[in-house]
Coordinates of C-alpha atoms in Angstrom, one line a residue:
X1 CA 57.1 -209.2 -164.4
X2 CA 58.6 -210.6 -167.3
X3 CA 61.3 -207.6 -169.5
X4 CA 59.0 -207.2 -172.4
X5 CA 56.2 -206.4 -169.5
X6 CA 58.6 -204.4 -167.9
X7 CA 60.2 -202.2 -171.3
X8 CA 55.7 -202.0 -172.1
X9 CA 55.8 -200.2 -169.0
X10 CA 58.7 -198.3 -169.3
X11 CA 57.6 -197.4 -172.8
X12 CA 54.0 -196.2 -170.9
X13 CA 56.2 -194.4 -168.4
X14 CA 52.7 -194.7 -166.2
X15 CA 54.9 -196.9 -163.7
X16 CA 57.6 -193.6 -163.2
X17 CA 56.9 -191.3 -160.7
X18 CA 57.1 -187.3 -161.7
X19 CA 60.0 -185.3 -160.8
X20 CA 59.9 -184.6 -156.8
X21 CA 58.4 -181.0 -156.4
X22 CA 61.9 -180.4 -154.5
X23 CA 63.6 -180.9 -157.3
X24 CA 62.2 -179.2 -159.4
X25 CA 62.7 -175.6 -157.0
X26 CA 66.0 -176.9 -157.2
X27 CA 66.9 -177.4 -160.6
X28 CA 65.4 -174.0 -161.5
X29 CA 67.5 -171.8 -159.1
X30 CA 70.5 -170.5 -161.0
X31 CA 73.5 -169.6 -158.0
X32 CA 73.9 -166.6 -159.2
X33 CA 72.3 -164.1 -156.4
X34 CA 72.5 -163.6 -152.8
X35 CA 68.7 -164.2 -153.0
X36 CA 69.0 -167.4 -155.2
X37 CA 71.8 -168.9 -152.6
X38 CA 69.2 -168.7 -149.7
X39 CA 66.2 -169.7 -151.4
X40 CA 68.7 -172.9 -151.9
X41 CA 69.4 -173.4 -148.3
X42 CA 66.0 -172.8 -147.2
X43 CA 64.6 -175.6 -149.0
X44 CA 67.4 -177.7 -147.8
X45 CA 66.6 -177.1 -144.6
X46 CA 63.1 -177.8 -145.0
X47 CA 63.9 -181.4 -146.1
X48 CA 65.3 -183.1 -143.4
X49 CA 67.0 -186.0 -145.2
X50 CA 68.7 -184.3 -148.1
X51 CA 70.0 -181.4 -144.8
X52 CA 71.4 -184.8 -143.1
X53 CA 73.0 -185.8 -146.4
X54 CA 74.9 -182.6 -147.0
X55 CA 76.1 -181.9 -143.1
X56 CA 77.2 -185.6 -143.4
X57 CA 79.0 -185.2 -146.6
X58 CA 80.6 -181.9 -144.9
X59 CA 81.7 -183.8 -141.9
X60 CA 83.8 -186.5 -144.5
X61 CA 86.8 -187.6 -144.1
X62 CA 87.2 -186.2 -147.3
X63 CA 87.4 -182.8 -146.9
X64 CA 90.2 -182.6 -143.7
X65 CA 87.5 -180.5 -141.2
X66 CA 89.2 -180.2 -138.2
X67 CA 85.9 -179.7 -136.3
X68 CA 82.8 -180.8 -136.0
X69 CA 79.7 -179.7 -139.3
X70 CA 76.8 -179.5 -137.2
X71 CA 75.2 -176.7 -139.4
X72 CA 74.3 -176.0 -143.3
X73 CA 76.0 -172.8 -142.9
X74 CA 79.0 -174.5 -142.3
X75 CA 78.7 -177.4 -144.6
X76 CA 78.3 -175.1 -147.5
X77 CA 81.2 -173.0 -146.3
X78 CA 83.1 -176.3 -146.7
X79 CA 81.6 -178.1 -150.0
X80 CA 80.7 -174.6 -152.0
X81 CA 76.7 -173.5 -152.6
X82 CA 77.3 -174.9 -156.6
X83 CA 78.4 -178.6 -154.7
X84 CA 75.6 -178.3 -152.3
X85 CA 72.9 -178.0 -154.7
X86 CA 73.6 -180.8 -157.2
X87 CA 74.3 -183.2 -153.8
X88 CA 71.0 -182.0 -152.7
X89 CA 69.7 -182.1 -156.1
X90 CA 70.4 -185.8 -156.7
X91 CA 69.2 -187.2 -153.3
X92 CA 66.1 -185.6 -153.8
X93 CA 65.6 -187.5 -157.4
X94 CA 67.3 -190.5 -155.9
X95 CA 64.9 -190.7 -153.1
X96 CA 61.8 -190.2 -154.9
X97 CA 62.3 -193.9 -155.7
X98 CA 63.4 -195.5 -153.0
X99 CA 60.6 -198.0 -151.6
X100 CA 60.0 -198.2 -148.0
X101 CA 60.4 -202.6 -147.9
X102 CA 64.4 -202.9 -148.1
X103 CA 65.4 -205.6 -150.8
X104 CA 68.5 -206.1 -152.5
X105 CA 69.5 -203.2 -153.8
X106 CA 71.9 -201.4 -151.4
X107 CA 70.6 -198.0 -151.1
X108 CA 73.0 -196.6 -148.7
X109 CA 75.6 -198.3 -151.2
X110 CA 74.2 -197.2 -154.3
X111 CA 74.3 -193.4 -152.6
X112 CA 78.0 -193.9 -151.7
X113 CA 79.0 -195.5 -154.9
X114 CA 77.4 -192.2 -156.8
X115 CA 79.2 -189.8 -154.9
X116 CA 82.1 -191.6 -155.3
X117 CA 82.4 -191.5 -158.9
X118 CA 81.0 -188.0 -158.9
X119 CA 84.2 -187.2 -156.5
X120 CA 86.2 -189.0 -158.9
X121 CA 85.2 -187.0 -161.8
X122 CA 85.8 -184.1 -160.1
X123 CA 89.4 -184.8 -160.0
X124 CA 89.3 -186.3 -163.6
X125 CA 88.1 -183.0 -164.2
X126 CA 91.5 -181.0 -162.9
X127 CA 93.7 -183.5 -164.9
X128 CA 92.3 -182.3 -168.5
X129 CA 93.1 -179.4 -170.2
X130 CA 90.7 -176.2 -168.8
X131 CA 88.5 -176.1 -172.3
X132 CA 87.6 -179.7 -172.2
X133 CA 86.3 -179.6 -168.7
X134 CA 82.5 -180.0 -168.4
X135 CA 80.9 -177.6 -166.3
X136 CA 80.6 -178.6 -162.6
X137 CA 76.6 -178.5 -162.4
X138 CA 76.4 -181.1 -165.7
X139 CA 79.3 -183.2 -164.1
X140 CA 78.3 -183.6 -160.7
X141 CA 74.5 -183.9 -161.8
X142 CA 75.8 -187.1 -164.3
X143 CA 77.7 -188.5 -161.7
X144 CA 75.6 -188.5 -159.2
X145 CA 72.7 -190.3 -160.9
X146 CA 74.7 -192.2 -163.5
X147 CA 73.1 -195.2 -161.5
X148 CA 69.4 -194.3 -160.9
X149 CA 68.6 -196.9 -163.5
X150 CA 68.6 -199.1 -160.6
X151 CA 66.7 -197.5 -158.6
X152 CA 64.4 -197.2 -161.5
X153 CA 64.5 -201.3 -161.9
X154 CA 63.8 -201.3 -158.2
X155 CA 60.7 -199.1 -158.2
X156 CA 58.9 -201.0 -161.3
X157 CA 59.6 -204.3 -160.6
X158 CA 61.0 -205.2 -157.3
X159 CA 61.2 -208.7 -157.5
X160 CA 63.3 -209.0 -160.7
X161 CA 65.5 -206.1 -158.9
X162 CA 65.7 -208.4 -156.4
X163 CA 66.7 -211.4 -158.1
X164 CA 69.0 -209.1 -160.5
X165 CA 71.2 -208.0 -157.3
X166 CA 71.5 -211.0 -156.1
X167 CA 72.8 -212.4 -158.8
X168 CA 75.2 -210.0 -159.0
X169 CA 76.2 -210.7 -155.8
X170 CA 77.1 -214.0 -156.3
X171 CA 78.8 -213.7 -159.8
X172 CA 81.1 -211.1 -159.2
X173 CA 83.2 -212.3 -162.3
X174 CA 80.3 -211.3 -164.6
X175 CA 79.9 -208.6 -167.1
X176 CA 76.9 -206.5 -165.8
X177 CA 75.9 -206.1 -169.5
X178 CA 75.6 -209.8 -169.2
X179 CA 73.6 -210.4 -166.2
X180 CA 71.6 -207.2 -167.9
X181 CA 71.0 -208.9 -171.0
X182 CA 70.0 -212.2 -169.9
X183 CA 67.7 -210.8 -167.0
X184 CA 66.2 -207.7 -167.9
X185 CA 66.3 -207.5 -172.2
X186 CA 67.5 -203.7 -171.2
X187 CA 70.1 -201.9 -169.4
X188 CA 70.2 -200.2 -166.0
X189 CA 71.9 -197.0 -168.2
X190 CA 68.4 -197.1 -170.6
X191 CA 66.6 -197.4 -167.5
X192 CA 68.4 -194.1 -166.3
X193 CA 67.6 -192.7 -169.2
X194 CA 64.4 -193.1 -170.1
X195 CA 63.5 -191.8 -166.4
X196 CA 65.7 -188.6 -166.8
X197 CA 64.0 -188.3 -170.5
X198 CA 60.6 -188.4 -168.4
X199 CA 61.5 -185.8 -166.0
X200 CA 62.6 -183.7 -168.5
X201 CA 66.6 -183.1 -167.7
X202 CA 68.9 -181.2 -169.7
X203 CA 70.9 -182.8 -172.1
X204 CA 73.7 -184.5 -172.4
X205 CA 72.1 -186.2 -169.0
X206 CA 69.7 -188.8 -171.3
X207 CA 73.3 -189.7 -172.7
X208 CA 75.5 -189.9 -170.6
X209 CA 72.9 -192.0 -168.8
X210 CA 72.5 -194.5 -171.4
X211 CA 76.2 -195.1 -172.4
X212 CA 78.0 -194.6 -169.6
X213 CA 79.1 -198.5 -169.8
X214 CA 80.1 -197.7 -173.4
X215 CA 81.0 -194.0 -174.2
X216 CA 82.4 -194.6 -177.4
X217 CA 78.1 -195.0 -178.5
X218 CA 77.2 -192.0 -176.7
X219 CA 76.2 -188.6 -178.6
X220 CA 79.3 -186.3 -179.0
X221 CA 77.8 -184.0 -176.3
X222 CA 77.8 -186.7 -174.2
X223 CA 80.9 -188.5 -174.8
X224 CA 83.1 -186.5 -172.2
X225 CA 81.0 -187.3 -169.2
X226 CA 80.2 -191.0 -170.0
X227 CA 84.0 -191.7 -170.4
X228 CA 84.8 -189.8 -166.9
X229 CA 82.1 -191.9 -165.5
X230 CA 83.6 -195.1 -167.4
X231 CA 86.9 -194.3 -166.4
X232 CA 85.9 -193.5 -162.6
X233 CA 83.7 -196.9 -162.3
X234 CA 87.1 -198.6 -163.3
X235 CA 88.9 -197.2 -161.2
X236 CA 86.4 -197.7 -158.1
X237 CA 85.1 -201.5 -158.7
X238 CA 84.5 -202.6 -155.5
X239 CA 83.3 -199.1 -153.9
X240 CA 79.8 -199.2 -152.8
X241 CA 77.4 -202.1 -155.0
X242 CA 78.0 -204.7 -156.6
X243 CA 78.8 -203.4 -160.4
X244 CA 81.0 -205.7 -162.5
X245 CA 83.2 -203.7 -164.8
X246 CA 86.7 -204.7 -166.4
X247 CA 89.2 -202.6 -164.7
X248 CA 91.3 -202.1 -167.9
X249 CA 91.8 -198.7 -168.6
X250 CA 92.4 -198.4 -172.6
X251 CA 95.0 -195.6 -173.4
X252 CA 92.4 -194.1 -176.1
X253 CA 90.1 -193.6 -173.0
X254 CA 92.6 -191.0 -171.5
X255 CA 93.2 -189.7 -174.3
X256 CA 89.5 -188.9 -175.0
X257 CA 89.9 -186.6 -171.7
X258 CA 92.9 -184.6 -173.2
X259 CA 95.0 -187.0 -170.5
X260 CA 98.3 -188.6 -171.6
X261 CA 98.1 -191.9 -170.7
X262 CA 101.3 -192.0 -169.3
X263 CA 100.0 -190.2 -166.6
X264 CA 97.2 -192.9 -166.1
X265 CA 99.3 -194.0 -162.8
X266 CA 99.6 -190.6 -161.3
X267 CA 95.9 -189.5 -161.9
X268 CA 94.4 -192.9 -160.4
X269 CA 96.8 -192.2 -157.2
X270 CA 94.9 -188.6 -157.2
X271 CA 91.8 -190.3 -157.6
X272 CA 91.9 -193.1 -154.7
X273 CA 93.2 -190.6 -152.5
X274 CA 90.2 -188.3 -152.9
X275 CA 87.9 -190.8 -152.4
X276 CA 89.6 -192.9 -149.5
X277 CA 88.2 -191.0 -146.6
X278 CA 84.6 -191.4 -148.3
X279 CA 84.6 -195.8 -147.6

């Protein structure tokens, strides 16, 4: 499939799949009741991959447990009912694309990357002042899919994902705008974007999707997010897949977070420590 066969297609938006029905239950219940909060669990637990995602995620490194997660009960004791849902919410996207034939594309990676820089955010988040903080639900649900373009690359055309990865893989020193540009006439961020446009998500998602190589382009709503995510991808190059980005932080860049940049050392020291026990 050449790119103008595969942006036709894209433009169709016949080749995307819907939302997952999951996903949808999920998206819709607002924490906010004891009722809501076990509606949640009881669709996790009726969808055994997403349960083994979140009692793996529970049993982290990450999170110090002295003991062993074998339950949800106990995993959202330790990662909090609003964590649980956009974890659970983002696999369940994620995995609506996945193909069954493994290729390039580093699922397992791709997974570990996204909740790495979703982690990261998180403690981008602490380091700004309270009233620029974007709410948890929109952070961790930007995070965690920043990088579904892929997968959407990977469900249309899996040959050219193929080829694409590889050729990441091998040249490391490349600008993934680059690779994007000469490969795929489009951008793994448009890709993301026009599949989150599809199913419908709330804005600033579409956004933050699309710029979150270059948050200075993004809509103003969208701006804070795509620069955490910038900023976390910099700080995290090698974690998970293969994603080329300059690790140059520019001062402006903290400074668009309410973060002096003469703190830039401290915060990437709080950063790399919250998301050691995850590699």
């Amino acid at each position: 499939m050449s790119p103008p066969t595969l942006r036709q297609a894209l433009d169709q938006l016949g080749a995307l799949p819907p939302i997952p029905h999951i996903a949808q239950q999920i998206l819709a219940l607002r924490i906010t009741s004891d009722a809501n909060e076990r509606a949640l669990l009881d669709l996790i637990e009726q969808d055994p991959p997403i349960l083994a995602k979140i009692v793996g995620l529970a049993n982290s490194p990450l999170y110090g447990t002295s003991r062993r997660i074998l339950s949800l009960h106990d995993a959202v004791a330790i990662l909090g009912q609003r964590r649980v849902k956009m974890v659970a919410l983002s696999f369940a996207m994620m995995s609506s694309m996945f193909r069954k034939a493994s290729g390039h594309l580093d699922i397992d990676g791709l997974w570990q990357h996204s909740l790495a820089v979703a982690m990261a955010m998180d403690t981008l988040a602490r380091q700004m002042p309270p009233a620029q903080r974007p709410e948890d639900d929109a952070l961790y649900l930007a995070g965690l899919l920043h990088d579904i373009g892929f997968l959407v690359l990977d469900h249309v055309d899996p040959e050219l994902s193929d080829r694409f990865h590889a050729r990441l893989a091998s040249e490391t020193a490349q600008p993934i705008e680059t690779v994007e540009a000469e490969m795929l006439a489009t951008s793994h961020g448009e890709l993301g974007a026009e599949l989150a446009r599809h199913w419908n998500l709330p804005e600033p998602t579409p956004g933050v999707l699309r710029h979150h190589h270059d948050p200075a382009q993004a809509p103003a709503a969208a701006q804070p997010l795509a620069t955490m995510i910038h900023i976390a991808e910099q700080l995290l190059p090698t974690f998970g897949i293969a994603e080329p980005v300059p690790p140059q932080i520019a001062p402006e860049a903290w400074q668009a977070l309410g973060i002096d940049p003469a703190r830039a050392d401290e915060v990437k020291v709080r950063v790399l420590q919250q998301v050691r026990g995850m590699d």
